XYZ file of C-alpha atoms in Angstrom:
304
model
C 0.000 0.000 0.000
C 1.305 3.538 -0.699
C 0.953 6.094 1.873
C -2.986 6.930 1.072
C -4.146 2.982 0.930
C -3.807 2.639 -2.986
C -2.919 -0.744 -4.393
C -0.108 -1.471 -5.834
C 0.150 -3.745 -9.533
C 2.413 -6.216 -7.906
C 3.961 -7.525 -4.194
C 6.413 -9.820 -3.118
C 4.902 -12.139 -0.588
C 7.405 -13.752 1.835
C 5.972 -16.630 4.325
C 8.396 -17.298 6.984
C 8.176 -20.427 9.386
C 10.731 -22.376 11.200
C 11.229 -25.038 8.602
C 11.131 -22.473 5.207
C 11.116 -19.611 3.717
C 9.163 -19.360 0.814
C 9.284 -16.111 -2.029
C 6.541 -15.766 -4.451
C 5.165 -12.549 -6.822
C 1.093 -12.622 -6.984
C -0.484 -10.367 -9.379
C -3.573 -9.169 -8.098
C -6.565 -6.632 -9.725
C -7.529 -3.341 -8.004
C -9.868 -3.753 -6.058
C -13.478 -2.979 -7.474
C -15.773 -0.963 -4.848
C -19.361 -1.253 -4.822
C -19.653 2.779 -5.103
C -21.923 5.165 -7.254
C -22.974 8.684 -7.510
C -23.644 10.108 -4.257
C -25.791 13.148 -5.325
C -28.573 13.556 -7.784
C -27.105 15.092 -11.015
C -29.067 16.572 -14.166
C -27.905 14.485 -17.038
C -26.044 11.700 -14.805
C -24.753 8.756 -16.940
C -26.204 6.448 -13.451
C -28.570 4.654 -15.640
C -26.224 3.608 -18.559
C -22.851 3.900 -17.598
C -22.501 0.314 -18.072
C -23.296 0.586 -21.598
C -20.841 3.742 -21.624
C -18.168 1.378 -20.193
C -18.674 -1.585 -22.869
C -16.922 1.154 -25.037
C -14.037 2.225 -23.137
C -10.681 0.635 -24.580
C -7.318 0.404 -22.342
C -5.820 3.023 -21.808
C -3.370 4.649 -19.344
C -5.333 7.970 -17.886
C -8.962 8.686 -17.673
C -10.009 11.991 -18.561
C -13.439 13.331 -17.539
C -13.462 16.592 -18.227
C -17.299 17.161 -17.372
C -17.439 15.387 -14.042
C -20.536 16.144 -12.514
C -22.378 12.950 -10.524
C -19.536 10.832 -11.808
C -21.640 7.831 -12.500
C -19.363 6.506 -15.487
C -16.066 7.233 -13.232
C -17.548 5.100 -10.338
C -18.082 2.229 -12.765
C -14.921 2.247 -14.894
C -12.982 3.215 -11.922
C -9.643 3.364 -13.106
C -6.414 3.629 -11.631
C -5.065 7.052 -12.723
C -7.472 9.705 -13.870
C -8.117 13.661 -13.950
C -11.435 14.352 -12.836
C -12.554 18.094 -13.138
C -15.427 20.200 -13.370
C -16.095 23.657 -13.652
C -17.750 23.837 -10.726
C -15.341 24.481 -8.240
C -17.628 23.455 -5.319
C -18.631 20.397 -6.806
C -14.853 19.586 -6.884
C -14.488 20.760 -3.563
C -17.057 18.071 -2.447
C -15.195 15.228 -3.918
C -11.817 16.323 -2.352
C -13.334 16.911 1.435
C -15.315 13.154 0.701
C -11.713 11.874 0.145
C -9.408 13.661 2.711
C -12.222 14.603 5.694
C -14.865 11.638 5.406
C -15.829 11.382 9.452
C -15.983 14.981 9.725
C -18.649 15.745 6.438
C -20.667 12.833 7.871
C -20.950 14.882 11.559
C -21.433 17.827 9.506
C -23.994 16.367 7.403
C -25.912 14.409 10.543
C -26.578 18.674 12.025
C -28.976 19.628 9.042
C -32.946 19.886 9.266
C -35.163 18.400 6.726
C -37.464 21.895 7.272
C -38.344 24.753 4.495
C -36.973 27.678 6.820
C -33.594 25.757 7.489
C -33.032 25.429 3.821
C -33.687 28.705 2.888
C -31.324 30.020 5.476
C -28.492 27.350 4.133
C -29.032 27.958 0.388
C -29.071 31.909 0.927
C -25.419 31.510 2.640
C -23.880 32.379 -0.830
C -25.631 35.878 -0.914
C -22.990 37.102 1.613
C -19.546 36.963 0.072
C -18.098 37.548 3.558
C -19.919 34.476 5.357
C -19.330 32.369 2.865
C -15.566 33.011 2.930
C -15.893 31.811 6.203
C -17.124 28.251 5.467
C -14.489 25.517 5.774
C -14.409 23.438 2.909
C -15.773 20.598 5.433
C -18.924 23.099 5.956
C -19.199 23.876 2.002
C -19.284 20.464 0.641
C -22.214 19.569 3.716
C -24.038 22.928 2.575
C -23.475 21.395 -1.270
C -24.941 17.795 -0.768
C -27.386 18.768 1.691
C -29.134 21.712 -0.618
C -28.686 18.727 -3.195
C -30.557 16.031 -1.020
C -33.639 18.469 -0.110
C -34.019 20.773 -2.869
C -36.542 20.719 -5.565
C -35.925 17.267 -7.514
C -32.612 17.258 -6.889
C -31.337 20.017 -9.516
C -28.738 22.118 -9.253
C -29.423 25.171 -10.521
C -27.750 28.594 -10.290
C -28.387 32.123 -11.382
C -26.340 34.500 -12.920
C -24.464 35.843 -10.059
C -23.866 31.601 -9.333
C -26.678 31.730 -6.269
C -27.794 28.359 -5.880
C -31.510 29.177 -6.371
C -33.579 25.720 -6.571
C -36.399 25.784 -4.115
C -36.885 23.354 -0.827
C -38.229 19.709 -2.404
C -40.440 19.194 0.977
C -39.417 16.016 0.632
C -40.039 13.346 3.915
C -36.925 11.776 4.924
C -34.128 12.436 2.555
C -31.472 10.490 3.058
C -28.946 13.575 3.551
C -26.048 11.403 5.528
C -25.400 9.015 3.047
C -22.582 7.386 5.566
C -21.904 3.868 3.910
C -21.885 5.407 0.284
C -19.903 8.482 1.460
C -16.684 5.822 2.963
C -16.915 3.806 0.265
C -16.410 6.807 -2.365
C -13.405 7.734 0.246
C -12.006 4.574 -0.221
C -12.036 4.574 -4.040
C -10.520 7.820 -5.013
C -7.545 6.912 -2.022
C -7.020 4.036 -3.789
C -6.861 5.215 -6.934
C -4.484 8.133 -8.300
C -6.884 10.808 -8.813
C -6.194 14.732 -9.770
C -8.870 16.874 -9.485
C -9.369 20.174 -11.462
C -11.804 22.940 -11.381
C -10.754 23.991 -15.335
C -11.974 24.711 -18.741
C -12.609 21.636 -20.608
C -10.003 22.298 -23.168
C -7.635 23.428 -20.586
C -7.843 20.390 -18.391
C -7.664 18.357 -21.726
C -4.299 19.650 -22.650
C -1.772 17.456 -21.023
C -3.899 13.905 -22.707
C -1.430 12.195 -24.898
C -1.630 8.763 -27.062
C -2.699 6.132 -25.075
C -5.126 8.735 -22.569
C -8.986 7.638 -22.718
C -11.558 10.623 -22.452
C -15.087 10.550 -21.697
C -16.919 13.772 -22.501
C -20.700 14.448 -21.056
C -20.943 18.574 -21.583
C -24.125 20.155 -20.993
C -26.025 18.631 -24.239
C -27.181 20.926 -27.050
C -30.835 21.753 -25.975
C -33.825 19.656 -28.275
C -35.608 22.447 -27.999
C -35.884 26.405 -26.693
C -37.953 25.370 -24.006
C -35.509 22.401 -23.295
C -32.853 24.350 -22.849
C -31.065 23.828 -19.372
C -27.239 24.930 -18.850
C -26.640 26.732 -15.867
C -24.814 24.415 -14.163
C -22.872 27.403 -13.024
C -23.229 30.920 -13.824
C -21.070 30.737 -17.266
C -23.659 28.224 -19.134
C -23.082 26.328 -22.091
C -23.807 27.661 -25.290
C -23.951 26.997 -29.267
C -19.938 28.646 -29.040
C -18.917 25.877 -26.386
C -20.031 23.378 -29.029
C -18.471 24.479 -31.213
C -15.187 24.793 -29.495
C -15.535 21.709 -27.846
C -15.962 19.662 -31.333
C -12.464 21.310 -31.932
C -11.027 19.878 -28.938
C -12.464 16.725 -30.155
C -10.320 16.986 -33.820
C -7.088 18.075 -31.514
C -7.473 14.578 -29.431
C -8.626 12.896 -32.666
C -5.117 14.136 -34.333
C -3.050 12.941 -30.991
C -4.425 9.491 -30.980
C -6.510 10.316 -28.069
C -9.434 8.102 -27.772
C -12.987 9.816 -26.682
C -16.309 9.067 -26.070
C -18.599 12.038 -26.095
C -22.336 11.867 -25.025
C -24.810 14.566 -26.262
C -28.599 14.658 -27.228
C -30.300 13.881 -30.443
C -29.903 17.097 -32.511
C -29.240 17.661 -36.219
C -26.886 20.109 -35.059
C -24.645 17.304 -32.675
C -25.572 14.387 -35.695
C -24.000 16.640 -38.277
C -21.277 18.450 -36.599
C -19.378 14.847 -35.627
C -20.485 12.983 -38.752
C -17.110 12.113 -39.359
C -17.108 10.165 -36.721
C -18.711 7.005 -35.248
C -22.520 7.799 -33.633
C -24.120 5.111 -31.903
C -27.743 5.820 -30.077
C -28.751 4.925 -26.883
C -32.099 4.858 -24.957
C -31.309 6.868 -21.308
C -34.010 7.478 -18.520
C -34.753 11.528 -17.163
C -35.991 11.906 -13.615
C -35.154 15.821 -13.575
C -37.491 17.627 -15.743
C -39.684 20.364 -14.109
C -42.741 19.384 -16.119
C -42.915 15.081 -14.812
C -44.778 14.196 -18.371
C -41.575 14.963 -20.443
C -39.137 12.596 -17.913
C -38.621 9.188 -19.206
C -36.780 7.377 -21.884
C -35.171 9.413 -24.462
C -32.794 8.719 -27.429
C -29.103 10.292 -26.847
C -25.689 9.757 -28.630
C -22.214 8.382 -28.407
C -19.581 9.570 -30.401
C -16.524 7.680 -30.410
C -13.242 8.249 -32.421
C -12.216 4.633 -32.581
């Protein structure tokens, strides 16, 4: 084991008695944990990242450059990956889950499941000052506990990045989540994980021949009324297609390998027809109107 619990590729076993001594070399697999997304994610890959993952080649690195829930990272799981994300709390989450486990399940167990608590949590990042003041323990309970009560579980921000989705009233939401939050603690110890709070392209810029990289932007909107970006206060336009399809051609030309997921759209089916489109059938849960969740067709692109 290194210093933070991650496995090694190979050991040297020596068993020691009275009457021998005995050297043998055992190769043995990472070990696999029984982890997924911990918080409910517009878009999350939860429902098909097994079919995501019967794509994946070998590789040497895992890039996810759009982390978000991290449902396709939690089933591939590899050994050496950059995870990033844009949003910087979001990556601040996944570090404290790592590093302070115990202390952002104490944190977590101190929240009320009430409309006037929640309120008073989400409008924390109104004051610049108070929010400085947070430790990124009390951030990342502030992030998953707004995430566990709020309105079907969407993150949603304005334009000045306010978290602004209103209280769920939801029964007993399960905001300590203790089991799932050790075993995601375990995982990304074990495993030799960066983490980034970057521009896609700019976290990209380092992968190299051999690098696998699965893309799952904000997806081109179906339609105007569809249309659902602000993940933070930036968004995610028609230009950040666009630029991102060029980032696409630059890993193309290094031998990168990619998978990129996006919705149905003449726009996304043109743009990458040079390259290999297969369709898949993923569920929605987070729609404000509930007749429009359910099955809907979406793509992989793949470069290989």
């Amino acid at each position: 084991l290194t210093k933070k619990g991650a496995l090694l590729p190979t050991y040297l076993v020596v068993l020691q008695h009275s009457h021998f001594t005995s050297k043998k070399t055992f190769r043995v697999r990472a070990v696999q944990e029984n982890v997924g997304p911990f918080l409910k994610w517009a878009g999350g890959k939860r429902q098909i990242a097994q079919v995501i993952k019967s794509y994946v080649p070998k590789f040497k690195r895992y890039f996810e450059p759009f982390l978000g829930g991290g449902a396709v990272f939690f089933t591939v799981q590899p050994m050496q990956a950059v995870l990033n994300d844009l949003n910087s709390e979001l990556i601040n989450v996944y570090k404290v889950i790592r590093d302070s486990p115990e202390e952002l399940i104490a944190s977590l167990k101190k929240h009320e499941n009430t409309a006037e608590y929640f309120y008073r949590i989400r409008s924390l990042d109104r004051d610049p000052l108070a929010y400085s003041a947070l430790s990124p323990v009390e951030r990342a309970s502030r992030f998953i506990y707004l995430n566990k009560t709020c309105f079907n579980g969407l993150f949603r921000v304005n334009k000045k990045g306010h978290f602004n989705a209103p209280f769920g009233r939801y029964k007993s939401p399960k905001i300590a989540d203790e089991s799932l939050i050790w075993a995601v603690s375990r995982l990304l110890l074990r495993r030799d994980v960066v983490f980034a709070s970057l521009d896609f392209a700019e976290c990209l810029k380092d992968a190299e021949e051999g690098d696998f990289v699965y893309l799952d932007p904000p997806y081109d909107p179906v339609s105007e009324t569809a249309r659902f970006t602000n993940y933070s206060s930036l968004g995610f336009g028609r230009e950040d297609q666009l630029r991102l399809k060029e980032v696409c051609d630059w890993l193309d030309q290094r031998g990168v390998k990619f998978v990129l997921s996006n919705s149905n759209t003449e726009f996304i089916r043109s743009f990458y027809a040079s390259y290999e489109i297969r369709y898949v059938r993923a569920g929605r849960a987070i729609n404000c109107d509930p007749r429009k969740r359910g099955k809907v067709v979406e793509l992989l692109i793949k470069n290989y």
